[in-house]
XYZ file of N, CA and C in Angstrom:
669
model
N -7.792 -12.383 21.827
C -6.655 -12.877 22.612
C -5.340 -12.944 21.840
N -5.511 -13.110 20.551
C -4.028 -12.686 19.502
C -3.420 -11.919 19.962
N -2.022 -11.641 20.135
C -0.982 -10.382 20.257
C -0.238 -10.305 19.402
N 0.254 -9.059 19.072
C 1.951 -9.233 18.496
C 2.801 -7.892 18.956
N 4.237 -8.424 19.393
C 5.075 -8.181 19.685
C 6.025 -7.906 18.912
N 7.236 -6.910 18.962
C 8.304 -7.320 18.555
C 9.445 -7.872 19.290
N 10.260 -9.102 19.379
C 11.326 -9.785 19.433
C 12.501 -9.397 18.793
N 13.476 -8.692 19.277
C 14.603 -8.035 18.116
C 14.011 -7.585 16.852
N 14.468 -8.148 16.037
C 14.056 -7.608 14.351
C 13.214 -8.195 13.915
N 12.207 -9.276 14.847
C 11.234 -10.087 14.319
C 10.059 -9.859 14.760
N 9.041 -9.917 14.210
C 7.733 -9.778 14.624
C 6.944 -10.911 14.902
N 6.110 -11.126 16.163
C 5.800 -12.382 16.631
C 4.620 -12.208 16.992
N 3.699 -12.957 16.292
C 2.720 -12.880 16.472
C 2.155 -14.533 16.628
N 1.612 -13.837 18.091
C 0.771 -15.205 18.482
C -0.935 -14.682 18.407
N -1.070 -16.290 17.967
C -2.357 -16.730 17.157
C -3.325 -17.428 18.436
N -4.299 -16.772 18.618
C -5.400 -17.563 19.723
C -6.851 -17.321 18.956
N -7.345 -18.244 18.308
C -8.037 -17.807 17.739
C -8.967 -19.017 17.225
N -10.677 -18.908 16.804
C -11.450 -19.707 16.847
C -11.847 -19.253 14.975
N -12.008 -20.768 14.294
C -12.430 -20.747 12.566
C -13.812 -20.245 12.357
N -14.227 -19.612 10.883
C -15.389 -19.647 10.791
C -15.651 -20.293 9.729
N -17.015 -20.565 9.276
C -18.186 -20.972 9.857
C -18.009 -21.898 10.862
N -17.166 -23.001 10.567
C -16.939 -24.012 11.163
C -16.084 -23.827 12.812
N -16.731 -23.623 13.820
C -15.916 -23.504 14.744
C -14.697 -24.351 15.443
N -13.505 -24.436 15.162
C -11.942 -24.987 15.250
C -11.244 -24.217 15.830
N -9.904 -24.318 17.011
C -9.694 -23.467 16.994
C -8.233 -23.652 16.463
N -8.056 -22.303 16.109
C -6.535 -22.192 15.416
C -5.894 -21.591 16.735
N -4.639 -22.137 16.412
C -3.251 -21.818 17.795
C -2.101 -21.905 17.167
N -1.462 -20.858 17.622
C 0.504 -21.017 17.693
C 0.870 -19.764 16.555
N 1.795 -19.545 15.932
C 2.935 -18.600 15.967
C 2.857 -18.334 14.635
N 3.549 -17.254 14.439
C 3.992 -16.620 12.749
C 5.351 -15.470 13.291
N 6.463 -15.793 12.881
C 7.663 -14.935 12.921
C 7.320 -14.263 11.580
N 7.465 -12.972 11.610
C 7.758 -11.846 10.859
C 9.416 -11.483 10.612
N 10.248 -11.616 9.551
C 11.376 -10.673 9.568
C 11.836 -10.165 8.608
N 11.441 -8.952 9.084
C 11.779 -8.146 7.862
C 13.245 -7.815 7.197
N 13.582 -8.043 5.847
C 14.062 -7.483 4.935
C 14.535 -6.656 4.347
N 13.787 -5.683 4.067
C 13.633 -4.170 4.210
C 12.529 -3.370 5.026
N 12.999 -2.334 5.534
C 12.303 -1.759 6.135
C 12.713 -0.475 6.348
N 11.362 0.113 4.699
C 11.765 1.733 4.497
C 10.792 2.035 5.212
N 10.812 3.714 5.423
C 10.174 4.788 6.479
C 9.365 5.707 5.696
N 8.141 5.733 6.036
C 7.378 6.528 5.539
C 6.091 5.878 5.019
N 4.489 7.142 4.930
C 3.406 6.349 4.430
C 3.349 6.986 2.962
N 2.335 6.439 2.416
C 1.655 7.211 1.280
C 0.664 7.401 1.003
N 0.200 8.757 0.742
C -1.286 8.946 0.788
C -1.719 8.370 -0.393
N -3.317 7.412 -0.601
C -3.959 7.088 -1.171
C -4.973 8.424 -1.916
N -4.866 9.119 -1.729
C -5.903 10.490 -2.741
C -5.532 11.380 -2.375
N -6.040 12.535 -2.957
C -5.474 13.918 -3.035
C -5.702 14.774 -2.008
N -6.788 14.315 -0.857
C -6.687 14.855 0.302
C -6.055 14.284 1.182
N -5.507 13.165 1.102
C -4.637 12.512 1.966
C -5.666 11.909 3.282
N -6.753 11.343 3.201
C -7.557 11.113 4.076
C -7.559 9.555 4.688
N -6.628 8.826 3.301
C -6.229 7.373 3.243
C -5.043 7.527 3.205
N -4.487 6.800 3.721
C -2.778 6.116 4.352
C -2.013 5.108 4.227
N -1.170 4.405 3.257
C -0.449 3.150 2.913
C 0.667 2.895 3.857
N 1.162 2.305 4.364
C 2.581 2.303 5.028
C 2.985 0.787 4.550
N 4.130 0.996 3.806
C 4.849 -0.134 3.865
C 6.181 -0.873 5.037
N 5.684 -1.439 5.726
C 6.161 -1.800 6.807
C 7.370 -2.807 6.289
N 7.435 -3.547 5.771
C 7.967 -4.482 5.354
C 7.888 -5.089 4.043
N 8.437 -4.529 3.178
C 7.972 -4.944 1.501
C 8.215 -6.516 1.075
N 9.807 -6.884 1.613
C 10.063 -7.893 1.595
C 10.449 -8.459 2.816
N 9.810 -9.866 3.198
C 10.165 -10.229 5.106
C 10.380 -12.306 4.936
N 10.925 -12.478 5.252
C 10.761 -13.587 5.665
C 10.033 -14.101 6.447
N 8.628 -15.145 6.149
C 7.863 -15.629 7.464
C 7.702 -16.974 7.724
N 7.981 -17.107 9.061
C 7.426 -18.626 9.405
C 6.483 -19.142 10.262
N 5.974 -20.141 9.961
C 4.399 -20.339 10.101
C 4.828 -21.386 11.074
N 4.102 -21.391 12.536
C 3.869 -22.834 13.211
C 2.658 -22.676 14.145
N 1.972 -23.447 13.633
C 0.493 -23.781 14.337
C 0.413 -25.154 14.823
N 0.020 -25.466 16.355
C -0.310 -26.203 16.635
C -1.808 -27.064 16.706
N -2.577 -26.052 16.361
C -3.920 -26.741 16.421
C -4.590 -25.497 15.204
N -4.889 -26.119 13.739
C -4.039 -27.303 13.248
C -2.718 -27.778 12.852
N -2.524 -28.828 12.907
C -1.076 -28.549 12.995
C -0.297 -28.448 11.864
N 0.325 -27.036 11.225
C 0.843 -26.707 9.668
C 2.117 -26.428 10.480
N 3.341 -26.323 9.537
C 4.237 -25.374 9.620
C 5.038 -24.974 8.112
N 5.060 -24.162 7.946
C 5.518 -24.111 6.615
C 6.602 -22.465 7.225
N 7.473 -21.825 5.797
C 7.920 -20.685 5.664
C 8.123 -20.450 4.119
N 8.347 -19.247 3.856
C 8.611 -18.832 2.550
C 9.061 -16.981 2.536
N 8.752 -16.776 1.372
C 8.821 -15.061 1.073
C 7.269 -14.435 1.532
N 7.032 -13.094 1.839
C 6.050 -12.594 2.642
C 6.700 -11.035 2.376
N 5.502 -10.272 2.963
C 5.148 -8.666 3.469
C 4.420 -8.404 4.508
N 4.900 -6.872 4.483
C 3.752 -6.665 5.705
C 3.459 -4.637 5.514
N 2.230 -4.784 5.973
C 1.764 -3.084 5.333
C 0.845 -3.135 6.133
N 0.299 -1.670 6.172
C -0.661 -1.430 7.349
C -1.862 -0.238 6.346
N -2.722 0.318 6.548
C -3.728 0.868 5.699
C -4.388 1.368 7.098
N -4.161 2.743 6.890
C -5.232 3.956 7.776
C -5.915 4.732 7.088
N -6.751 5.299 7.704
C -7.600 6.240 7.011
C -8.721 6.966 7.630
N -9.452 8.175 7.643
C -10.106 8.876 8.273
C -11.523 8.900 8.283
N -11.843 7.972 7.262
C -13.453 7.139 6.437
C -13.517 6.397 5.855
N -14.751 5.582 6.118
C -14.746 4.694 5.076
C -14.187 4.855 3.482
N -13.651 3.360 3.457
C -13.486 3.331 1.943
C -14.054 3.762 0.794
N -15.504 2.836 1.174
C -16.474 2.783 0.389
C -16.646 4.098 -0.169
N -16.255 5.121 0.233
C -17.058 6.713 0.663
C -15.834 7.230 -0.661
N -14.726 6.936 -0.749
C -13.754 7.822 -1.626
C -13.534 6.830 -2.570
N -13.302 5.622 -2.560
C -13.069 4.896 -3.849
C -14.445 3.722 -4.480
N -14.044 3.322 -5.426
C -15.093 2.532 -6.362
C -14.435 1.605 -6.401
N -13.098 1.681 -6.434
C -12.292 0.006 -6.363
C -10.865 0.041 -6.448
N -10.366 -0.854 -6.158
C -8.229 -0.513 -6.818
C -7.948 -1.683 -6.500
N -6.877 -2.138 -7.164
C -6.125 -3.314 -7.761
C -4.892 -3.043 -7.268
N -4.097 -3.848 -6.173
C -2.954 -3.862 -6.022
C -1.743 -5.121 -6.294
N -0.590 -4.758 -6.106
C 0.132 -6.080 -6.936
C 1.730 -5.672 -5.917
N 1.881 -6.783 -5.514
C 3.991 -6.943 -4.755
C 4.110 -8.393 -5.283
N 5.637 -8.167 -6.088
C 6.269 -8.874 -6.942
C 7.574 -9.501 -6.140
N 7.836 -10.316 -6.141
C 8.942 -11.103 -5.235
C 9.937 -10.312 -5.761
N 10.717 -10.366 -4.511
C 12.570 -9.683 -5.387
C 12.661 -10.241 -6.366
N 13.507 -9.340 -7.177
C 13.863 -10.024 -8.546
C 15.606 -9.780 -8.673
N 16.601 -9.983 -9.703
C 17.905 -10.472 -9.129
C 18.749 -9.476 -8.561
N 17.985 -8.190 -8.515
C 18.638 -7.045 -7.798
C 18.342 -6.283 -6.318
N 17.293 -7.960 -5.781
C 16.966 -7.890 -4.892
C 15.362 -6.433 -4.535
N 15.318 -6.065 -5.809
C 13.927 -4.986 -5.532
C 12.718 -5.099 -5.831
N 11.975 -5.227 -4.959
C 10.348 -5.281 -4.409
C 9.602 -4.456 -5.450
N 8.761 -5.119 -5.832
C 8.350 -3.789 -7.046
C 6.844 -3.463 -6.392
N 5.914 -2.667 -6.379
C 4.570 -2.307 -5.562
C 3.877 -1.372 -6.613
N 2.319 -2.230 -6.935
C 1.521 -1.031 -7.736
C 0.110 -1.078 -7.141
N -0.239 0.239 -6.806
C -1.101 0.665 -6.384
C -1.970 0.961 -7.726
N -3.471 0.977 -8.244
C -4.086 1.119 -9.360
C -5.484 1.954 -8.433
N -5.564 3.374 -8.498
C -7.111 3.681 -7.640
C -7.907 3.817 -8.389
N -9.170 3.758 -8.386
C -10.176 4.234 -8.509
C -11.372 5.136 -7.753
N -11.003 6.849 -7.295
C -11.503 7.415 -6.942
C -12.818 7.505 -7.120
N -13.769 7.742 -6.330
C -15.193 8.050 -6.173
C -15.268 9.566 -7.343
N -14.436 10.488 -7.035
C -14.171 11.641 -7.789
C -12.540 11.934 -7.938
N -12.739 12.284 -9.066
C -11.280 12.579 -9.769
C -10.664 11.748 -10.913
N -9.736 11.772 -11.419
C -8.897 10.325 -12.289
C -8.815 9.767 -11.556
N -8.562 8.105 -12.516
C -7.760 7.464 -11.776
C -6.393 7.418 -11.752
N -5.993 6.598 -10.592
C -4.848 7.352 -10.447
C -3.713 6.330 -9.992
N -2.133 6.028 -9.221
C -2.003 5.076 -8.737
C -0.116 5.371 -8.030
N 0.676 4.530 -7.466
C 1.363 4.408 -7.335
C 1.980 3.254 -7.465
N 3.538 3.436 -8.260
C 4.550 2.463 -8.131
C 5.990 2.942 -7.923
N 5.955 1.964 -7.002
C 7.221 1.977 -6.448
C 8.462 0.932 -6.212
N 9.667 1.104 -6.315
C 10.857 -0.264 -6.147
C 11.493 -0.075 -4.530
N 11.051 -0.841 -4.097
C 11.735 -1.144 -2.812
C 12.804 -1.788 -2.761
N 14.165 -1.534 -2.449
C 15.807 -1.672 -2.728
C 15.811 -3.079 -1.578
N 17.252 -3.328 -1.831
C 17.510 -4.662 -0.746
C 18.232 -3.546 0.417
N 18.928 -2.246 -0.025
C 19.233 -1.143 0.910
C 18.476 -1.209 1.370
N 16.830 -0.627 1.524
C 15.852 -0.096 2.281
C 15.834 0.751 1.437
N 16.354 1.796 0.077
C 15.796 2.990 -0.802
C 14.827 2.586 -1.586
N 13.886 3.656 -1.920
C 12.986 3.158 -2.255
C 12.659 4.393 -3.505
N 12.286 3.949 -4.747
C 12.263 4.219 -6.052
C 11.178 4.715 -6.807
N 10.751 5.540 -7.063
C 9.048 6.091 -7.704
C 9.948 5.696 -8.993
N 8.411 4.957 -9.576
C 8.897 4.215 -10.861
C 7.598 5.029 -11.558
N 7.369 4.672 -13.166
C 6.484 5.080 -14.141
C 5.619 3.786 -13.359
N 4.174 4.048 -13.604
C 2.798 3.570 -13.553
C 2.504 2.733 -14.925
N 2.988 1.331 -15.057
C 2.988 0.974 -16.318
C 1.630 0.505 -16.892
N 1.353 0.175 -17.857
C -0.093 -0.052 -18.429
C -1.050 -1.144 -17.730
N -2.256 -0.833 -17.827
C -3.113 -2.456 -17.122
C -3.668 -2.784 -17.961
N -3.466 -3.954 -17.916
C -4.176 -5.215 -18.663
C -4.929 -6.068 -18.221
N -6.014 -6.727 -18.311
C -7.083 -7.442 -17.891
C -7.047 -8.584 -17.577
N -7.524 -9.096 -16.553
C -7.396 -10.614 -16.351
C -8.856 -10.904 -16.166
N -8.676 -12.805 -16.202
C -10.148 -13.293 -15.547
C -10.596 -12.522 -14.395
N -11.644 -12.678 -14.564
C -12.728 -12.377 -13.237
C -12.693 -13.112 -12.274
N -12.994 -12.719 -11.021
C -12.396 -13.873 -10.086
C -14.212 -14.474 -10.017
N -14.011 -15.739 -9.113
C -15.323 -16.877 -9.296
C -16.425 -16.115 -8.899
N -16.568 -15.146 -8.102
C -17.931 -13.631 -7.786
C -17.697 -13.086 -8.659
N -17.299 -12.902 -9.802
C -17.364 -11.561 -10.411
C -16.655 -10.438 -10.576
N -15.637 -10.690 -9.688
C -14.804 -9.050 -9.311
C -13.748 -9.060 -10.729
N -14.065 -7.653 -10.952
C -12.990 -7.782 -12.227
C -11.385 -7.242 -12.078
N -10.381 -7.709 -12.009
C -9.184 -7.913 -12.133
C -8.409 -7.578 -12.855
N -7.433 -6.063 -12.556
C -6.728 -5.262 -13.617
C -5.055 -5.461 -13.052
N -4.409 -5.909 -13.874
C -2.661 -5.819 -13.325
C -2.071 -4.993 -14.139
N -1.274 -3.827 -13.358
C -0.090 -3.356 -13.972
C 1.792 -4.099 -13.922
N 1.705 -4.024 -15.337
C 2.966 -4.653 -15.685
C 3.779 -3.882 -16.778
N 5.513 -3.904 -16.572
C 5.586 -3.238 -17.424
C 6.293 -4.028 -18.886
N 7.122 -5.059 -18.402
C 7.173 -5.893 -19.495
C 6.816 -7.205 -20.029
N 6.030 -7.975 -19.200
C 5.859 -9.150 -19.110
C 4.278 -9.203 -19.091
N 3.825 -10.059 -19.749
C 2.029 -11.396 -19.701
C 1.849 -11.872 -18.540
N 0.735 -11.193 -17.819
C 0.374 -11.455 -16.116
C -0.797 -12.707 -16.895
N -0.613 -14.250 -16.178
C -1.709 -14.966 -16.169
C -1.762 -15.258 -14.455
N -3.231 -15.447 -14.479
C -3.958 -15.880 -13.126
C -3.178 -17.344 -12.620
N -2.378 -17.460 -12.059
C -1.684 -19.104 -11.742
C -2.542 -19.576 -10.600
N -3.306 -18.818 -9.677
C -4.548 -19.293 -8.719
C -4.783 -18.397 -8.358
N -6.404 -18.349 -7.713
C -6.980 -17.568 -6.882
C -6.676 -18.395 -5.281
N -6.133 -17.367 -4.877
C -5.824 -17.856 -3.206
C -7.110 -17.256 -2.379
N -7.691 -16.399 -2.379
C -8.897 -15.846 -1.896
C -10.199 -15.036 -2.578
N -10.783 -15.624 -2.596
C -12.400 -15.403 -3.647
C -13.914 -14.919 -2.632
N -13.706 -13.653 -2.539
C -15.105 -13.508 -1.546
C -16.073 -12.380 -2.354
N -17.272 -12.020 -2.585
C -18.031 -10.874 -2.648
C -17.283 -9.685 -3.236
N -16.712 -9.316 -2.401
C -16.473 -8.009 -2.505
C -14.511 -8.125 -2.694
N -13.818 -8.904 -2.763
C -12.368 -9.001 -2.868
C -11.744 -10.094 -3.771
N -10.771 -10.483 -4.053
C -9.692 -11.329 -4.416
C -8.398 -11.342 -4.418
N -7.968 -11.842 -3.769
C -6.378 -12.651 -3.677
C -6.030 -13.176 -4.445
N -5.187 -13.354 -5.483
C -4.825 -14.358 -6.431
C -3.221 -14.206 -6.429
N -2.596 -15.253 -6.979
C -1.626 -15.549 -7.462
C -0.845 -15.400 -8.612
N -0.295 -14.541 -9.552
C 0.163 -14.313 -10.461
C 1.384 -14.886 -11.064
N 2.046 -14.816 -12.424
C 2.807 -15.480 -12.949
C 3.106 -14.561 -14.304
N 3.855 -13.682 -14.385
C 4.594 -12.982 -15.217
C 5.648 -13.415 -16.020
N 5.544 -13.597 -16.929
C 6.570 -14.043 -17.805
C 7.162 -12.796 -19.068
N 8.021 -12.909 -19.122
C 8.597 -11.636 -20.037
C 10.028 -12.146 -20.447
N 10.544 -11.633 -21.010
C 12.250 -11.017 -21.491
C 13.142 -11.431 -19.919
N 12.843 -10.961 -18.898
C 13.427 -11.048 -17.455
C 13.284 -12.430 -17.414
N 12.704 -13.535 -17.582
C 12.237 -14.770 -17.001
C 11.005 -14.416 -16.506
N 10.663 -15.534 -15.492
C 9.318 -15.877 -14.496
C 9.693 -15.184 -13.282
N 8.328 -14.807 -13.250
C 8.289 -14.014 -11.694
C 6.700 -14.145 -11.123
N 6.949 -14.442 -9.783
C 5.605 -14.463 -8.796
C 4.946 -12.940 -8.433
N 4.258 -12.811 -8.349
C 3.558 -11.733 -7.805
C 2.048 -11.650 -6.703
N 1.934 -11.358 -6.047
C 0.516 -11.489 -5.306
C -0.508 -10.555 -5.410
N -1.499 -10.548 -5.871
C -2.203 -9.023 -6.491
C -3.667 -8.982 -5.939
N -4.015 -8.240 -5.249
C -5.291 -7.942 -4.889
C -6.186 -6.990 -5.601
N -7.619 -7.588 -5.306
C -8.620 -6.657 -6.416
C -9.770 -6.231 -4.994
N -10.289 -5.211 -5.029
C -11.095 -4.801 -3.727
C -12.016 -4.098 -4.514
N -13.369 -4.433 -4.305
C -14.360 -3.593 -5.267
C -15.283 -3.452 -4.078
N -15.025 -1.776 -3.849
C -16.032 -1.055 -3.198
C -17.484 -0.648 -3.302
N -17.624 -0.504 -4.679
C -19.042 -1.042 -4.728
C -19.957 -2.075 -4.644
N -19.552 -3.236 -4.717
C -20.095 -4.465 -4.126
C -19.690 -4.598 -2.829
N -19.003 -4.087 -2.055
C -19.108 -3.983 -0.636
C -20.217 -3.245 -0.057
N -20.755 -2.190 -0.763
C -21.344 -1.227 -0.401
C -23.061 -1.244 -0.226
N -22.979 -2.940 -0.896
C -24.307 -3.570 -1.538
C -24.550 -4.248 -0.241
N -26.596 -4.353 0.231
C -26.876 -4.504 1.369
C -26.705 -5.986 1.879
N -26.345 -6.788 0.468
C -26.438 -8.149 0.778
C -24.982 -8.528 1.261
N -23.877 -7.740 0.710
C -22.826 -7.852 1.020
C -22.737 -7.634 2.612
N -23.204 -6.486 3.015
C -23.295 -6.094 4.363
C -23.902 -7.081 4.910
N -24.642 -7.617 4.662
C -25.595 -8.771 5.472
C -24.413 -9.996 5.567
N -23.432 -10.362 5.325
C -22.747 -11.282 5.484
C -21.396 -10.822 6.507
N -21.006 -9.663 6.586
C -19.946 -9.217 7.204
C -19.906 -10.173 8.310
N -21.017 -9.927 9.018
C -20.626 -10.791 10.147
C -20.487 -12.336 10.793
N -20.430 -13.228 9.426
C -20.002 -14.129 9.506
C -18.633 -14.378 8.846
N -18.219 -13.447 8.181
C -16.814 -13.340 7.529
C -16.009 -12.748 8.591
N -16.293 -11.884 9.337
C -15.743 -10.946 10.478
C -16.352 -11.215 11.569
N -16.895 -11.697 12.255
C -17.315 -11.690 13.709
C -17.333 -10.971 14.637
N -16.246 -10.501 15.027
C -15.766 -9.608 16.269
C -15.867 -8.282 15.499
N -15.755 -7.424 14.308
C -16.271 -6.230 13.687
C -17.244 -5.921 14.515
N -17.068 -4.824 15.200
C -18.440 -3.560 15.108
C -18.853 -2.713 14.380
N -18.019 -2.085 13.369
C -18.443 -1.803 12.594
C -19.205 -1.992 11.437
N -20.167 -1.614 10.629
C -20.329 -1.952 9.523
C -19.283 -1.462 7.838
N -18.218 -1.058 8.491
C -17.044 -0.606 7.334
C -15.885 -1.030 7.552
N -15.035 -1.190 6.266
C -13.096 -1.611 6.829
C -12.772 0.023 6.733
N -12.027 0.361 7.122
C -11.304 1.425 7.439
C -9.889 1.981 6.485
N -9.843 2.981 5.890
C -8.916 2.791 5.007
C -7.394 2.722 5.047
């Protein structure tokens, strides 16, 4: 029963929707507004079979839920991920990372893959406060904690000490965390995801999908 719309330059998405395990239901709103908003996808591998689109690198969002009742706003994104097969099927894992504007107003984005076959490989890019958008060098990765399952956790940075400042999401097969870069530039936030396709791919993992996902028919995310 969720929708979303667009409203002028804002994206509105209403929330109808029931919690899991614990059944609650969640209700009410999230404004989307975007920031920038460059044109174009990027293929994830060399056949182009996976699809990135950055919809919104940098957006302003605000949160109002009535049941329960939060409201908060802050800095946010928004991106979309297509693809023609499963994940599981072309990659082994990849590490991604979006860095809050920094004082020139540009979005920084690193893609880190790990192909099933081939190098690895990756993209980075600077997203402008124009909307231009910048192929940068692929700077080195460095290792972080493991998130509380196990998943191991690689950030590219190019001048600054990435520490873990929280894990915002800890499941099986993923992690969300929170980053904190410090360098020569000052402090900077970053949000960095770790997705390990081979522990997705594992039967026990599969055996849980559907209490993490519910409404899935499938047994795969889609790339």
């Amino acid at each position: 029963p969720s929708v979303l719309h667009w409203h002028g330059d804002c994206l509105v998405v209403e929330i109808d929707e029931w919690s899991v395990p614990i059944p609650r239901p969640v209700r009410g709103e999230i404004r989307i507004r975007p920031q920038v908003r460059p044109a174009g996808s990027y293929t994830l591998d060399p056949g182009g079979r996976h699809r990135w689109t950055p919809l919104a690198p940098s957006a302003q969002v605000c949160v109002r839920l009535q049941r329960p009742r939060l409201r908060w706003q802050g800095r946010g994104y928004l991106d979309h991920n297509a693809g023609d097969g499963p994940l599981e099927r072309d990659f082994s894992h990849w590490h991604w990372s979006r860095s809050a504007p920094d004082a020139r107003g540009r979005t920084t984005v690193y893609y880190d893959l790990a192909p099933r076959h081939g190098p690895r490989h990756g993209l980075a890019l600077g997203f402008g406060a124009d909307g231009g958008v910048e192929r940068l060098e692929l700077p080195g990765a460095v290792a972080l904690p493991r998130s509380g399952w196990g998943i191991g956790r690689t950030a590219r940075t190019a001048r600054a000490t990435p520490t873990v400042e929280r894990t915002l999401e800890d499941t099986p097969f993923y992690a969300r965390s929170l980053l904190r870069l410090d360098g020569d530039g000052g402090t900077a936030d970053v949000i960095h995801e770790s997705l390990s396709l081979d522990r997705f791919a594992t039967p026990w993992v599969r055996a849980l999908l559907p209490f993490r996902m519910p409404r899935r028919r499938g047994p795969a995310p889609r790339g």
